Every structure is written in structure tokens, then in C-alpha cells.
């Protein structure tokens, strides 16, 4: 594709060289540049892509998009064989250019984004599974795995970089996908990774404290989420959870068609939990009953969002309810494992105070005082330290026994993270709390403490099959460990 075609939706402040040149590839990683490629220099959170412009030229880049020209060079003779396109905001430009290079894929399929602190993975994944159940070809971009119809594509981030994202969406369009569902993280919104994409709809699940290591304040975190709906086009829908105090805040300035869902308030899509047990729930959605294989009010919210979005995408409510009854939980999200000894283990990705409360309340809602709850939980290293004591306090409040352990310590000392969590506990909490650095031993101890009818919650990692220690990922899967312990 010609460079001048790729610049149609970008407003450069300066162009040096010809734009009538053929571009054979686009990239933000100089190591992946080949002859004829366009290199786009972005100011990342860790490194500044502008420093890699010389390396990209050496590898064959014929054009550069940047916010500033290379230092110590006169504009006229930066490199006579290379075209320079200077823009005010390279993050914004990268998404727009990548969208055009990969054939504007979101003009060929219906893309729905899901944002919020908790529930993104479940909601996006269940929409993907539901539309495949209806017989459509569909794509998924999520924390657990990406899918191009039935083809799995490994994932590294909740929302990929703009190049990877548009390439994936382009492959979905080429494969005949009519729908695509994706998690939209606050990082992706703030870093404009979704720039240039056209959304048919957006879903807001909830907002609680998370990612303050990046956003610094809850207000910044909220603004990042809100920008997703601010930018939503007028022909799209915005489906928001009005039981969350930030639900209507999200859509204050949107041009899209606002629709609401709730378990408590007047809304467009109303739900009620009629019955709940470890095998599932009986729900009422807009006056019609449906039995599902999910547990907990938080999952009722997720399913209600799926129901609303599917109806807004043109599906008949009765058919959607039938589809919901066939679905099963996402890997590592309230995943129940029964032991031969008569207790139940629950593996869940909960890694925020609010998510822990949701999961523990769901367990108590089923137990109704008939068994004890033993919780194993940790907190990730090199992330928001402020939530650590809060997580421990909530876990202690809602558990009969608490074991604090390691959860991806990264470059921090595991004991230091545990000490931060213990700081949230009072004397009474500490009496029922153990701290065990080794996660395998912590899970084993919880299982040894459990008796028939009890529940062991192993929280924090969910689907993850590794422990990240000092920059190295070591294989570790909570579900595997539980099964080994139960069968020994």
C-alpha cells in the first residue's frame, strides 16, 4: 500500500521526502522491521521508540512516523533515502495507520468491546461462545486466549498493541467472521491502542480500585474507561451496569445509544437470582427464567450483560436465553473442583479487593453457613501496593481461615508482599491467618484444613499456568496442584 494512502486519516505537521512509495509492512518494534517497512516511533512507558529510528533504517525501513526528527540532524538531510512523517501524537497515528494497512477490518465485522475492572474476560468470552452457538463465525480478543473463529492464538496482553490488534482483526475479517468481541483494558484506552477501530457496541461492567501503579489515581482510571464511551459513534450502543455508581458517569458524554442492565434498578435488561447452588443458578431475565451453569451475583451481572448485548446485536431474547443455558464458566473463573474427601475447591482469577468480595459472597450464598471457607490468596509484585492490605482485610472478613502466599512476586521479595498484606489485619484477623511463602505448600495446607462440606478458595491466578519470579516464568497451575493433592 502507498504511504500517502496510509496517511489519509492522519494529520502530519511535517513531511520530509516522498509519500508516493510502497509500504510492505508496518511496525512499532525496530527488531521486526524489514526492507520496505514503515517504522512508527512511539513513546512507550518503558522505552522511547524514537531511540530506535537509526536501527529501523539500518534494517530497511523506507519511512518513519515520529513526533520529532532524529537529534543532531538537519531536517533536510536526516536521511535522503527515507521519508519522515512528523505527527503530534504517534500513539494516535499508529492505530489509524495500522487500521488502514490491515484493510479497515472493523468496517467488515461487528466489534463489541467490554471494559470494567472485573468481568471483562467472562463477558467477552461468553459473547464469543454464544454467537458461535448461534452458528456465526466470530473472533475473540481476551486475557486468556485470542480466537479467529475456532483457531486459538496465544495472548500476552489483555488488549494487544495496535499492530497486533489490527492484524488479528484483519485475519478475523478474512476468515469470514461476522462478529468480534474484545476486552478493552484501561491501559489500552489510555495508550490509544484502539485508535482507528469502529465499535458496534461497548459494555461497562463495573469499576473498583485497580491498576493504580499505572493510572496513579482512581479518577485517572475512571477517565480512561470513560474515554472509551466518549469516543463511541452515534450508530453504536453503550450497555452499562447501572448498579455500579459509575455506570451512568461512563456515558455522560457519549453519542451512542445508551442501554442499561441491573439486578436492582429500573433498566432495559433486568435480572434476578431465583436460586443458587454450586452446580449453577436459576435466573429471571426480563420476566423469563433460565437455568445456567454459573454461580454468584457477579456472574449474574456478566450473563445479564451478555444477554443485553446479544439482543442489541439483533438476536431474539428467547434464543439468547436458550444459548445462555448451554454455556459454561471461563477457565479459571469460579472453576469448581470436587474432592473425594467431600470438600470443594474454587479456583478464581480474583486479584482485587472487590473481586475477592464477589467470589467469597458467592460461596457464602451457596453454603448458607453449612461449611467453612478457607481462602488462599496473594498479591502480584511490582503492581499497586495500596490494594494489598485491603485484599487481606476483605479475605479475612469473609473467610474462616486465611492463608496468605505468593502470587507472581516478579522482582519483589515474596515475604515483603505478604508483610504488606498482613498490615491490613487486626489482632482478631491474624489469629485465623497463616502466611506461607511457597504457594504449593499454601494450597496443600488449605486442603489439609478442609473437612467435608467446606470450600477452599484459591484466588488470584485463575487460568494462569505460571509463577513469575525474578523475571522468569515457572510452570505453576493452581488447578493442577489441587487435583494432585486431592488424588494423593
mmCIF file of N, CA, C and O in Angstrom, residues 4 17 39 43 59 164 201 230 239 252 277 288 324 338 376 379 388 405 430:
data_model
loop_
_atom_site.group_PDB
_atom_site.id
_atom_site.type_symbol
_atom_site.label_atom_id
_atom_site.label_comp_id
_atom_site.label_asym_id
_atom_site.label_seq_id
_atom_site.Cartn_x
_atom_site.Cartn_y
_atom_site.Cartn_z
ATOM 1 N N UNK A 4 1.002 7.450 1.004
ATOM 2 C CA UNK A 4 0.000 8.522 1.011
ATOM 3 C C UNK A 4 -1.396 7.993 1.322
ATOM 4 O O UNK A 4 -2.233 8.702 1.878
ATOM 5 N N UNK A 17 10.397 14.116 2.334
ATOM 6 C CA UNK A 17 10.541 13.014 1.397
ATOM 7 C C UNK A 17 9.225 12.711 0.698
ATOM 8 O O UNK A 17 8.203 13.361 0.915
ATOM 9 N N UNK A 39 8.310 2.286 9.910
ATOM 10 C CA UNK A 39 8.566 2.190 11.351
ATOM 11 C C UNK A 39 7.882 3.352 12.044
ATOM 12 O O UNK A 39 8.054 4.511 11.665
ATOM 13 N N UNK A 43 6.295 6.721 22.026
ATOM 14 C CA UNK A 43 6.862 6.963 23.358
ATOM 15 C C UNK A 43 6.204 5.988 24.330
ATOM 16 O O UNK A 43 5.110 6.250 24.827
ATOM 17 N N UNK A 59 17.762 -1.587 9.190
ATOM 18 C CA UNK A 59 17.124 -2.858 8.831
ATOM 19 C C UNK A 59 16.278 -2.748 7.562
ATOM 20 O O UNK A 59 15.704 -3.741 7.117
ATOM 21 N N UNK A 164 -0.618 -5.597 16.329
ATOM 22 C CA UNK A 164 -1.116 -6.951 16.563
ATOM 23 C C UNK A 164 -2.634 -6.979 16.535
ATOM 24 O O UNK A 164 -3.247 -7.891 15.956
ATOM 25 N N UNK A 201 -20.519 -1.650 19.498
ATOM 26 C CA UNK A 201 -21.052 -1.508 20.842
ATOM 27 C C UNK A 201 -19.973 -1.609 21.889
ATOM 28 O O UNK A 201 -18.880 -2.125 21.646
ATOM 29 N N UNK A 230 -16.881 7.881 25.478
ATOM 30 C CA UNK A 230 -16.870 9.228 24.880
ATOM 31 C C UNK A 230 -16.657 9.149 23.372
ATOM 32 O O UNK A 230 -17.222 9.937 22.608
ATOM 33 N N UNK A 239 -23.806 -0.264 26.605
ATOM 34 C CA UNK A 239 -24.592 -1.017 27.581
ATOM 35 C C UNK A 239 -23.875 -0.943 28.927
ATOM 36 O O UNK A 239 -22.748 -1.420 29.063
ATOM 37 N N UNK A 252 -21.988 9.817 30.173
ATOM 38 C CA UNK A 252 -22.421 11.223 30.249
ATOM 39 C C UNK A 252 -22.221 11.964 28.927
ATOM 40 O O UNK A 252 -23.030 12.802 28.551
ATOM 41 N N UNK A 277 -26.774 -22.577 43.692
ATOM 42 C CA UNK A 277 -26.080 -23.723 44.291
ATOM 43 C C UNK A 277 -24.783 -23.923 43.510
ATOM 44 O O UNK A 277 -24.528 -23.229 42.525
ATOM 45 N N UNK A 288 -38.319 -13.771 32.121
ATOM 46 C CA UNK A 288 -38.223 -15.151 31.642
ATOM 47 C C UNK A 288 -37.132 -15.898 32.411
ATOM 48 O O UNK A 288 -36.041 -15.363 32.624
ATOM 49 N N UNK A 324 -27.689 -19.156 26.511
ATOM 50 C CA UNK A 324 -27.038 -18.955 27.815
ATOM 51 C C UNK A 324 -27.075 -20.227 28.652
ATOM 52 O O UNK A 324 -26.128 -20.526 29.392
ATOM 53 N N UNK A 338 -14.295 -30.727 42.692
ATOM 54 C CA UNK A 338 -14.781 -31.527 43.819
ATOM 55 C C UNK A 338 -13.705 -32.505 44.274
ATOM 56 O O UNK A 338 -13.080 -33.182 43.454
ATOM 57 N N UNK A 376 -6.985 -19.056 50.092
ATOM 58 C CA UNK A 376 -5.564 -18.908 49.781
ATOM 59 C C UNK A 376 -5.442 -17.752 48.795
ATOM 60 O O UNK A 376 -6.052 -17.776 47.722
ATOM 61 N N UNK A 379 -0.732 -11.403 46.373
ATOM 62 C CA UNK A 379 -0.828 -10.195 45.549
ATOM 63 C C UNK A 379 0.403 -10.119 44.663
ATOM 64 O O UNK A 379 1.505 -10.507 45.071
ATOM 65 N N UNK A 388 -2.995 -4.237 48.577
ATOM 66 C CA UNK A 388 -2.580 -5.456 49.282
ATOM 67 C C UNK A 388 -3.240 -5.590 50.660
ATOM 68 O O UNK A 388 -3.873 -6.626 50.937
ATOM 69 N N UNK A 405 -0.099 -16.016 50.631
ATOM 70 C CA UNK A 405 1.030 -16.675 49.969
ATOM 71 C C UNK A 405 1.530 -15.857 48.784
ATOM 72 O O UNK A 405 1.155 -14.695 48.618
ATOM 73 N N UNK A 430 -5.565 -11.876 62.515
ATOM 74 C CA UNK A 430 -4.287 -12.599 62.481
ATOM 75 C C UNK A 430 -4.376 -13.962 63.151
ATOM 76 O O UNK A 430 -3.625 -14.877 62.819
#
